[in-house]
């Protein structure tokens, strides 16, 4: 997949005819349907283009900025504008996401309209490619409805006149289509299981990816019975759906979670589907605005929040905030004896930065510590929260931060977390279900304390809900999923309305939020902010897209 994914079609085939020439004469300087769709290799190029349009590192980091995990602290940012409650229908992100998603759907529809023209392809290969395209089309529509709600929906190519007049289809109807498509793909069995992928096919859509996507689609609708049924299939019937497991780094098990997101461990046992990147040929560069300055980042513009840091338990299995917080936790020395996933995800003061050659550098972020990474003020190029991002840092990237590290879209830990949440929502999760899901995730993270691992029988369903949601947040932090969890749990007012914070340092005002520095003030309206605006330029072109979503 890495060998082929960077080959992107820049012009899609289109049937062209001119009034001044015979219909039987093909233009010599342009592709036509008849001249392009002549071989399986040409069809694969369009399929690869659709893969590239399905998802990207930029999408993931954009979605993370929409949450309370990562805050934009330098310059302008459309996600930050949304979170500040200042977005208008003319916002660039609203238009760009709409344009890019429908561009991806166009690619899928062109493929489906023309694949039967190909003669040199066996039926099994053709059916597999068709189901890959159907998966991609469903995934793009899934993103659209989760951003905009009701959107224009079509499964065949439409004319320009249709595009100017099409109405929005209810989200529920589109979700019904997505579920139907995925059910059909899963039952048809044209997609391979992960076990059967050859090395050069890694990164392509599998049967397990279709099941994981179906589970996520039902999760976002709070259909917990379907989520439980689907995730249990992946857990208990791996002969059918593919063998997946939580990744373990055999050389140092304590570093398993850390190594999960490194170039050396791509396509490991936990990855169900990822977005493939290729060093030099197809890369992403977001880390240049998130990594420590001493690690050659250009500027610190997107920083982890104190709210996220506070979610990581101590190694004793106790929180650092609240009535039952760990009595051994010290605000004056906050990063010791913490969940190892904190170290793998976020850079903090006195952080031991592991280099590729095994050497270690100490990163100082504390105000007054006098390094390139030290906090100075809310307007300097260094961190504004006291934190930098480590997760997905690619130590093989180029000096200009062009990374070829794959971005994981679905992984097995998420399947276990979906299963745990579904079990608890259908009735308090029991010990067996806990031991199938939360316990192995924490064991892999590095916990050994009984308080962290053992089933908390004394907690009620609501308390377990809080634990499972928190576990989901820390396990999947910086993977672009937190905003969609906030959306489906309807907790925007609780976590996105008010100040987001950075670390606490000597000299900060202890009478303001306990001394934790304020870095941004968000505004969230339940009546407006769970959906985006339909782009203004689209409503100008097509009045049938009105009325807009509430609040815009």
Coordinates of C-alpha atoms in Angstrom, one line a residue:
X1 CA 0.0 0.0 0.0
X2 CA 2.9 2.4 0.8
X3 CA 4.3 1.8 -2.7
X4 CA 1.1 2.8 -4.4
X5 CA -0.8 5.2 -2.1
X6 CA 1.1 8.3 -3.1
X7 CA 0.1 7.9 -6.8
X8 CA -2.8 10.3 -7.0
X9 CA -5.0 11.0 -10.0
X10 CA -5.2 14.7 -10.6
X11 CA -7.8 14.5 -13.3
X12 CA -10.8 12.1 -13.1
X13 CA -12.2 10.6 -16.3
X14 CA -15.1 12.4 -17.8
X15 CA -17.0 11.8 -21.0
X16 CA -16.5 14.8 -23.3
X17 CA -18.3 15.6 -26.4
X18 CA -18.2 18.7 -28.6
X19 CA -20.9 20.0 -31.0
X20 CA -18.3 20.6 -33.7
X21 CA -17.0 17.0 -33.9
X22 CA -18.4 13.5 -34.4
X23 CA -19.3 11.6 -31.2
X24 CA -17.2 8.7 -32.4
X25 CA -14.0 10.8 -32.4
X26 CA -12.3 10.9 -29.0
X27 CA -10.3 14.0 -28.0
X28 CA -6.5 13.3 -28.3
X29 CA -5.4 15.5 -25.4
X30 CA -7.9 14.4 -22.7
X31 CA -9.0 11.3 -20.9
X32 CA -12.5 10.0 -21.7
X33 CA -14.3 7.2 -20.0
X34 CA -13.6 5.0 -23.0
X35 CA -9.8 5.8 -23.1
X36 CA -9.2 5.8 -19.3
X37 CA -11.0 2.8 -17.9
X38 CA -9.0 0.2 -19.8
X39 CA -7.1 -1.7 -17.1
X40 CA -7.1 -2.7 -13.5
X41 CA -4.1 -0.6 -12.8
X42 CA -6.0 2.5 -13.9
X43 CA -8.9 1.6 -11.6
X44 CA -6.4 1.2 -8.7
X45 CA -5.1 4.7 -9.2
X46 CA -8.6 6.1 -8.7
X47 CA -9.1 3.8 -5.7
X48 CA -5.8 5.1 -4.2
X49 CA -7.1 8.6 -4.8
X50 CA -10.2 7.8 -2.8
X51 CA -8.1 6.4 0.1
X52 CA -6.3 9.7 0.2
X53 CA -9.6 11.7 0.3
X54 CA -11.1 9.5 3.0
X55 CA -9.0 10.8 6.0
X56 CA -5.7 12.5 6.8
X57 CA -3.3 13.5 9.6
X58 CA -4.7 17.1 9.1
X59 CA -8.2 15.8 9.7
X60 CA -7.1 14.1 12.9
X61 CA -5.3 17.1 14.4
X62 CA -8.2 19.4 13.3
X63 CA -10.7 17.2 15.2
X64 CA -8.4 17.1 18.2
X65 CA -8.3 20.9 18.2
X66 CA -12.1 20.9 18.4
X67 CA -11.9 19.2 21.8
X68 CA -10.6 20.1 25.3
X69 CA -7.5 18.1 24.8
X70 CA -5.6 20.4 22.6
X71 CA -5.8 24.2 22.5
X72 CA -4.6 26.6 19.8
X73 CA -2.5 29.3 21.4
X74 CA -0.7 31.2 18.7
X75 CA -2.2 33.0 15.7
X76 CA -5.5 32.1 14.1
X77 CA -7.1 28.7 13.7
X78 CA -10.6 27.9 12.5
X79 CA -11.2 25.1 15.1
X80 CA -10.2 27.7 17.8
X81 CA -12.7 30.2 16.2
X82 CA -15.4 27.6 16.5
X83 CA -14.6 26.8 20.2
X84 CA -14.6 30.5 21.0
X85 CA -18.1 30.8 19.7
X86 CA -17.0 33.2 17.0
X87 CA -17.6 31.1 13.9
X88 CA -19.9 32.4 11.1
X89 CA -21.2 30.6 8.0
X90 CA -18.3 32.1 6.0
X91 CA -15.6 30.3 8.1
X92 CA -13.1 28.7 5.8
X93 CA -13.1 25.3 7.6
X94 CA -16.9 24.9 7.0
X95 CA -16.3 25.4 3.3
X96 CA -13.1 23.4 3.0
X97 CA -14.4 20.3 4.8
X98 CA -17.6 20.3 2.7
X99 CA -15.6 20.7 -0.5
X100 CA -13.1 18.0 0.3
X101 CA -15.7 15.5 1.5
X102 CA -17.8 15.9 -1.6
X103 CA -14.7 15.7 -3.7
X104 CA -14.0 12.3 -2.1
X105 CA -17.6 11.2 -2.8
X106 CA -17.3 12.3 -6.4
X107 CA -14.2 10.1 -6.8
X108 CA -16.1 7.1 -5.3
X109 CA -19.1 7.6 -7.6
X110 CA -16.9 7.9 -10.7
X111 CA -15.2 4.7 -9.7
X112 CA -18.5 2.9 -9.2
X113 CA -19.9 4.2 -12.5
X114 CA -16.9 2.9 -14.5
X115 CA -15.4 -0.1 -12.9
X116 CA -17.5 -2.5 -15.1
X117 CA -15.7 -1.1 -18.1
X118 CA -12.5 -2.9 -17.0
X119 CA -11.9 -6.2 -18.8
X120 CA -8.6 -7.4 -17.4
X121 CA -9.7 -7.9 -13.8
X122 CA -11.0 -11.0 -12.1
X123 CA -14.3 -10.9 -10.3
X124 CA -12.9 -11.3 -6.8
X125 CA -10.5 -8.4 -7.2
X126 CA -13.3 -6.2 -8.7
X127 CA -15.7 -7.0 -5.9
X128 CA -13.0 -6.2 -3.3
X129 CA -12.2 -2.9 -4.9
X130 CA -15.9 -2.0 -5.1
X131 CA -16.4 -2.8 -1.4
X132 CA -13.4 -0.7 -0.5
X133 CA -14.9 2.2 -2.4
X134 CA -18.3 1.7 -0.7
X135 CA -16.5 1.7 2.7
X136 CA -14.7 5.0 1.8
X137 CA -17.9 6.6 0.6
X138 CA -19.7 5.6 3.8
X139 CA -16.9 6.9 5.9
X140 CA -17.0 10.3 4.2
X141 CA -20.7 10.6 4.5
X142 CA -20.3 9.6 8.2
X143 CA -17.9 12.6 8.7
X144 CA -20.3 14.9 6.9
X145 CA -23.4 14.1 9.0
X146 CA -21.4 14.3 12.2
X147 CA -20.2 17.8 11.3
X148 CA -23.3 19.2 9.5
X149 CA -26.2 17.0 10.4
X150 CA -28.6 16.9 7.4
X151 CA -26.6 17.1 4.1
X152 CA -27.1 16.5 0.4
X153 CA -27.1 12.8 -0.2
X154 CA -26.8 10.9 -3.5
X155 CA -25.3 7.6 -4.5
X156 CA -25.0 8.3 -8.3
X157 CA -23.3 11.1 -10.1
X158 CA -25.4 14.2 -10.3
X159 CA -25.5 17.0 -12.9
X160 CA -24.5 20.6 -12.3
X161 CA -28.2 21.6 -12.4
X162 CA -28.9 19.0 -9.7
X163 CA -26.1 20.3 -7.6
X164 CA -27.7 23.8 -7.7
X165 CA -31.1 22.4 -6.5
X166 CA -30.5 19.4 -4.3
X167 CA -31.9 19.5 -0.8
X168 CA -30.5 18.2 2.4
X169 CA -31.3 14.7 3.4
X170 CA -32.1 13.9 7.1
X171 CA -29.1 12.6 9.0
X172 CA -31.1 9.6 10.2
X173 CA -31.7 8.5 6.6
X174 CA -28.1 8.8 5.7
X175 CA -27.1 6.8 8.8
X176 CA -29.5 4.1 7.7
X177 CA -27.7 3.9 4.4
X178 CA -24.3 3.7 6.1
X179 CA -25.4 0.9 8.3
X180 CA -26.9 -0.9 5.3
X181 CA -23.8 -0.5 3.3
X182 CA -21.5 -1.8 6.0
X183 CA -23.9 -4.7 6.8
X184 CA -23.8 -5.7 3.1
X185 CA -20.0 -5.3 2.9
X186 CA -19.5 -7.5 6.0
X187 CA -21.9 -10.2 4.8
X188 CA -20.6 -10.3 1.3
X189 CA -17.1 -11.3 2.5
X190 CA -15.2 -9.7 -0.4
X191 CA -12.9 -7.9 1.9
X192 CA -9.9 -9.9 3.2
X193 CA -9.2 -10.4 6.9
X194 CA -6.0 -8.8 8.2
X195 CA -4.3 -12.2 8.6
X196 CA -4.4 -12.7 4.8
X197 CA -2.9 -9.3 3.8
X198 CA 0.4 -9.5 2.0
X199 CA 3.1 -7.0 3.0
X200 CA 2.4 -4.7 0.1
X201 CA -1.3 -4.6 0.9
X202 CA -1.0 -3.5 4.5
X203 CA -3.1 -0.4 5.0
X204 CA -6.0 -1.5 2.8
X205 CA -9.5 -1.9 4.2
X206 CA -10.3 -5.3 5.7
X207 CA -13.3 -7.1 7.0
X208 CA -12.2 -6.2 10.6
X209 CA -12.2 -2.5 9.6
X210 CA -15.7 -2.7 8.3
X211 CA -16.9 -4.2 11.6
X212 CA -15.0 -1.6 13.7
X213 CA -16.5 1.2 11.6
X214 CA -20.0 -0.2 12.0
X215 CA -19.5 -0.4 15.7
X216 CA -18.3 3.3 15.8
X217 CA -21.2 4.4 13.7
X218 CA -23.7 2.8 16.1
X219 CA -21.7 4.2 19.1
X220 CA -22.2 7.7 17.8
X221 CA -25.9 7.0 17.8
X222 CA -25.8 5.5 21.3
X223 CA -27.1 2.2 20.0
X224 CA -25.3 0.2 22.7
X225 CA -26.8 -3.2 21.9
X226 CA -25.4 -3.1 18.4
X227 CA -22.1 -1.8 19.7
X228 CA -21.8 -4.7 22.1
X229 CA -22.8 -7.3 19.5
X230 CA -20.2 -6.0 17.0
X231 CA -17.3 -5.5 19.3
X232 CA -17.9 -8.9 20.9
X233 CA -17.6 -10.5 17.5
X234 CA -14.2 -8.9 17.0
X235 CA -13.1 -10.0 20.5
X236 CA -14.4 -13.6 20.5
X237 CA -14.5 -14.6 16.8
X238 CA -11.1 -13.6 15.5
X239 CA -10.9 -16.5 13.1
X240 CA -13.7 -14.8 11.1
X241 CA -12.9 -11.1 11.6
X242 CA -9.1 -11.1 11.9
X243 CA -6.7 -11.6 14.8
X244 CA -6.1 -8.4 16.7
X245 CA -4.5 -7.8 20.1
X246 CA -3.2 -5.0 22.2
X247 CA 0.3 -4.3 21.0
X248 CA 3.2 -5.4 23.3
X249 CA 6.7 -4.2 22.7
X250 CA 8.7 -7.3 23.6
X251 CA 12.0 -5.5 24.1
X252 CA 10.5 -3.4 27.0
X253 CA 6.9 -4.1 27.9
X254 CA 6.7 -0.8 29.9
X255 CA 7.2 1.1 26.6
X256 CA 4.5 -0.7 24.7
X257 CA 2.0 2.2 24.5
X258 CA 4.8 4.6 23.7
X259 CA 6.2 2.4 20.9
X260 CA 2.7 1.8 19.4
X261 CA 2.9 5.2 17.7
X262 CA 6.4 5.0 16.3
X263 CA 7.5 4.3 12.7
X264 CA 9.2 1.0 13.7
X265 CA 5.9 -0.5 14.9
X266 CA 3.6 0.4 12.0
X267 CA 1.0 -2.2 11.0
X268 CA 1.3 -3.9 14.4
X269 CA -1.2 -6.4 15.9
X270 CA -3.4 -3.6 17.3
X271 CA -3.9 -1.6 14.1
X272 CA -7.2 -2.4 12.3
X273 CA -6.9 0.4 9.8
X274 CA -4.6 3.3 9.3
X275 CA -4.0 6.1 6.9
X276 CA -0.8 5.3 5.1
X277 CA 2.0 7.8 4.7
X278 CA 5.3 7.4 2.9
X279 CA 8.5 9.3 3.9
X280 CA 9.4 12.0 1.3
X281 CA 6.6 11.0 -1.1
X282 CA 3.5 11.5 1.0
X283 CA 3.9 13.2 4.4
X284 CA 2.3 15.4 7.0
X285 CA 3.9 18.2 9.0
X286 CA 1.6 19.2 11.9
X287 CA 4.1 18.3 14.5
X288 CA 6.1 21.5 13.7
X289 CA 3.5 23.5 15.7
X290 CA 3.2 21.0 18.6
X291 CA 6.6 19.5 19.4
X292 CA 9.2 21.1 21.8
X293 CA 11.1 24.0 20.3
X294 CA 14.3 22.2 21.1
X295 CA 13.2 19.4 18.9
X296 CA 13.2 21.8 15.9
X297 CA 9.6 22.8 16.0
X298 CA 9.0 26.1 14.3
X299 CA 6.5 27.4 16.9
X300 CA 4.3 26.1 19.7
X301 CA 0.8 26.8 18.5
X302 CA -1.2 23.8 19.6
X303 CA -0.7 22.7 23.2
X304 CA -2.1 20.0 25.4
X305 CA -4.3 21.3 28.2
X306 CA -4.1 20.9 32.0
X307 CA -7.6 19.4 31.8
X308 CA -6.2 16.5 29.8
X309 CA -3.2 16.1 32.1
X310 CA -5.4 15.9 35.1
X311 CA -7.2 12.9 33.7
X312 CA -4.2 10.6 34.0
X313 CA -4.3 8.6 37.2
X314 CA -1.5 7.9 39.5
X315 CA 0.1 4.4 39.4
X316 CA -1.9 3.6 42.5
X317 CA -5.0 3.7 40.4
X318 CA -6.4 6.9 41.9
X319 CA -7.2 10.2 40.4
X320 CA -5.3 13.4 41.1
X321 CA -8.5 15.5 41.6
X322 CA -11.7 15.1 43.5
X323 CA -12.8 13.7 46.8
X324 CA -11.1 10.3 46.3
X325 CA -7.8 11.7 44.9
X326 CA -4.5 9.9 45.7
X327 CA -3.2 11.3 49.0
X328 CA 0.4 10.8 47.7
X329 CA -0.1 13.1 44.8
X330 CA 1.7 16.5 45.1
X331 CA 0.8 19.5 43.0
X332 CA 4.4 20.7 43.5
X333 CA 5.7 17.5 41.9
X334 CA 2.8 16.5 39.6
X335 CA 4.3 14.2 37.0
X336 CA 5.8 11.5 39.2
X337 CA 4.1 8.1 39.6
X338 CA 1.6 8.9 36.9
X339 CA -0.1 6.7 34.3
X340 CA 2.7 5.9 31.7
X341 CA 0.4 7.0 28.9
X342 CA 1.0 10.6 30.1
X343 CA 4.7 10.2 29.3
X344 CA 3.9 8.7 25.9
X345 CA 1.4 11.5 25.0
X346 CA 2.5 14.8 26.5
X347 CA 5.8 16.6 27.2
X348 CA 6.0 18.3 30.6
X349 CA 8.6 19.9 32.8
X350 CA 11.6 17.7 33.5
X351 CA 10.5 15.3 30.8
X352 CA 13.0 12.6 29.8
X353 CA 12.9 12.8 26.0
X354 CA 14.0 9.5 24.4
X355 CA 15.9 9.9 21.2
X356 CA 16.1 7.3 18.5
X357 CA 19.6 6.3 19.4
X358 CA 18.6 5.6 23.0
X359 CA 20.0 8.8 24.5
X360 CA 17.9 11.0 26.7
X361 CA 17.4 14.7 26.8
X362 CA 15.7 16.6 29.6
X363 CA 13.0 19.0 28.5
X364 CA 12.4 21.9 30.8
X365 CA 9.1 23.8 30.4
X366 CA 8.9 25.5 33.8
X367 CA 8.8 29.3 33.8
X368 CA 12.3 30.6 34.5
X369 CA 14.1 27.4 33.6
X370 CA 15.9 29.2 30.8
X371 CA 15.7 26.7 27.9
X372 CA 14.3 27.0 24.4
X373 CA 11.2 25.1 25.7
X374 CA 10.5 27.1 28.8
X375 CA 7.2 28.9 29.3
X376 CA 7.7 32.7 29.0
X377 CA 4.4 34.3 28.5
X378 CA 1.0 33.9 26.6
X379 CA 2.5 35.6 23.5
X380 CA 5.9 34.0 23.0
X381 CA 6.7 31.1 20.6
X382 CA 7.2 28.5 23.4
X383 CA 4.4 26.5 25.0
X384 CA 1.5 28.5 26.4
X385 CA 0.3 25.7 28.7
X386 CA 3.5 24.3 29.9
X387 CA 3.0 21.2 27.7
X388 CA 4.0 20.0 24.2
X389 CA 2.7 17.0 22.2
X390 CA 4.8 13.8 22.0
X391 CA 2.3 11.2 20.7
X392 CA 2.9 10.7 17.0
X393 CA 6.3 12.4 17.1
X394 CA 8.3 10.7 14.3
X395 CA 11.9 10.6 15.2
X396 CA 12.7 9.7 11.6
X397 CA 11.1 12.8 10.1
X398 CA 13.0 15.3 8.0
X399 CA 14.4 18.5 9.4
X400 CA 11.4 20.4 8.1
X401 CA 9.1 18.1 10.0
X402 CA 7.8 16.1 7.0
X403 CA 6.7 12.9 8.6
X404 CA 5.8 9.6 6.9
X405 CA 4.4 8.1 10.0
X406 CA 1.0 6.4 9.5
X407 CA -2.1 7.7 11.3
X408 CA -4.2 5.1 13.0
X409 CA -8.0 5.3 12.2
X410 CA -9.2 2.2 14.1
X411 CA -7.3 0.1 16.6
X412 CA -8.2 -2.8 18.9
X413 CA -8.0 -0.7 22.1
X414 CA -10.9 1.3 20.8
X415 CA -12.9 -1.8 20.2
X416 CA -12.3 -2.9 23.8
X417 CA -13.3 0.6 25.0
X418 CA -16.5 0.6 22.9
X419 CA -17.3 -2.8 24.3
X420 CA -16.8 -1.7 27.9
X421 CA -19.0 1.4 27.4
X422 CA -21.7 -0.6 25.8
X423 CA -21.7 -3.2 28.5
X424 CA -22.0 -0.5 31.2
X425 CA -24.8 1.5 29.4
X426 CA -26.9 -1.6 28.9
X427 CA -26.6 -2.4 32.6
X428 CA -23.7 -2.0 35.0
X429 CA -20.6 -3.7 33.5
X430 CA -19.8 -6.9 35.3
X431 CA -16.4 -8.3 36.3
X432 CA -16.0 -10.6 33.3
X433 CA -16.7 -7.7 30.9
X434 CA -14.3 -5.5 32.8
X435 CA -11.6 -8.1 32.7
X436 CA -12.1 -8.4 28.9
X437 CA -11.7 -4.7 28.3
X438 CA -10.5 -2.1 30.8
X439 CA -8.2 -4.4 32.7
X440 CA -6.0 -5.4 29.7
X441 CA -5.8 -1.9 28.5
X442 CA -4.5 -0.7 31.9
X443 CA -2.2 -3.7 32.1
X444 CA -0.7 -2.8 28.8
X445 CA -0.3 0.8 29.9
X446 CA 1.9 -0.4 32.8
X447 CA -0.4 -0.5 35.8
X448 CA 0.2 -3.2 38.4
X449 CA -1.8 -1.8 41.4
X450 CA -5.0 -3.7 42.3
X451 CA -6.9 -0.4 42.5
X452 CA -6.2 0.2 38.9
X453 CA -6.7 -3.3 37.6
X454 CA -9.4 -5.1 39.7
X455 CA -13.1 -4.7 39.0
X456 CA -14.5 -1.9 41.2
X457 CA -17.5 -3.8 42.4
X458 CA -18.5 -1.2 44.9
X459 CA -19.1 1.5 42.3
X460 CA -22.5 2.1 40.8
X461 CA -23.2 2.4 37.1
X462 CA -22.8 6.2 37.0
X463 CA -19.4 6.0 38.7
X464 CA -18.3 3.3 36.3
X465 CA -19.5 5.4 33.4
X466 CA -17.2 8.2 34.6
X467 CA -14.2 5.7 34.9
X468 CA -14.8 4.3 31.4
X469 CA -15.2 7.7 29.8
X470 CA -12.0 8.9 31.4
X471 CA -10.2 5.7 30.3
X472 CA -11.3 6.4 26.8
X473 CA -10.0 9.9 27.0
X474 CA -6.5 9.1 28.1
X475 CA -6.1 6.0 25.9
X476 CA -7.2 7.7 22.8
X477 CA -5.9 11.2 23.4
X478 CA -4.5 13.0 20.3
X479 CA -6.2 10.5 18.0
X480 CA -9.0 12.9 16.9
X481 CA -11.9 11.1 18.7
X482 CA -12.5 13.3 21.8
X483 CA -14.7 15.9 20.1
X484 CA -17.0 13.2 18.8
X485 CA -17.3 11.7 22.3
X486 CA -18.1 15.1 23.7
X487 CA -20.8 15.5 21.0
X488 CA -22.5 12.1 21.5
X489 CA -22.3 12.4 25.4
X490 CA -23.7 16.0 25.1
X491 CA -21.2 17.3 27.6
X492 CA -20.2 20.4 25.6
X493 CA -21.5 22.8 28.3
X494 CA -19.5 21.0 30.9
X495 CA -16.1 20.8 29.2
X496 CA -16.1 23.5 26.4
X497 CA -17.7 26.4 28.1
X498 CA -15.3 28.5 30.2
X499 CA -11.5 28.7 30.6
X500 CA -9.0 26.0 29.5
X501 CA -5.9 26.0 31.5
X502 CA -2.2 25.4 31.5
X503 CA 0.2 24.3 34.3
X504 CA 0.6 25.9 37.6
X505 CA 3.9 27.7 38.4
X506 CA 5.4 29.8 41.1
X507 CA 4.2 33.4 40.7
X508 CA 0.9 32.5 39.1
X509 CA -2.1 34.0 40.9
X510 CA -3.2 31.4 43.4
X511 CA -6.6 33.2 43.8
X512 CA -7.5 32.6 40.1
X513 CA -8.3 29.0 39.3
X514 CA -5.9 27.7 41.9
X515 CA -2.9 29.2 40.1
X516 CA -3.4 27.2 36.9
X517 CA -2.9 29.7 34.1
X518 CA -5.8 30.5 31.8
X519 CA -4.9 30.0 28.2
X520 CA -8.3 30.3 26.4
X521 CA -11.9 31.1 27.0
X522 CA -14.4 28.9 25.2
X523 CA -18.0 29.5 24.6
X524 CA -20.4 26.6 23.9
X525 CA -24.1 26.7 23.1
X526 CA -26.1 23.5 23.2
X527 CA -28.5 25.1 20.6
X528 CA -25.7 25.8 18.1
X529 CA -22.3 24.1 18.6
X530 CA -23.0 20.4 18.2
X531 CA -23.3 21.1 14.5
X532 CA -21.4 23.2 12.0
X533 CA -22.9 25.8 9.6
X534 CA -23.6 24.9 6.1
X535 CA -21.0 26.9 4.1
X536 CA -22.2 30.3 3.1
X537 CA -21.0 30.0 -0.4
X538 CA -23.0 26.8 -0.8
X539 CA -26.2 28.4 0.4
X540 CA -25.6 31.3 -2.0
X541 CA -25.4 28.8 -4.9
X542 CA -28.2 26.6 -3.7
X543 CA -31.1 28.2 -1.8
X544 CA -32.5 24.7 -1.1
X545 CA -29.8 24.1 1.5
X546 CA -31.6 26.5 3.7
X547 CA -32.6 26.9 6.5
X548 CA -29.1 26.7 8.0
X549 CA -28.4 24.8 11.2
X550 CA -29.6 26.6 14.4
X551 CA -27.5 29.5 15.7
X552 CA -25.9 30.5 12.4

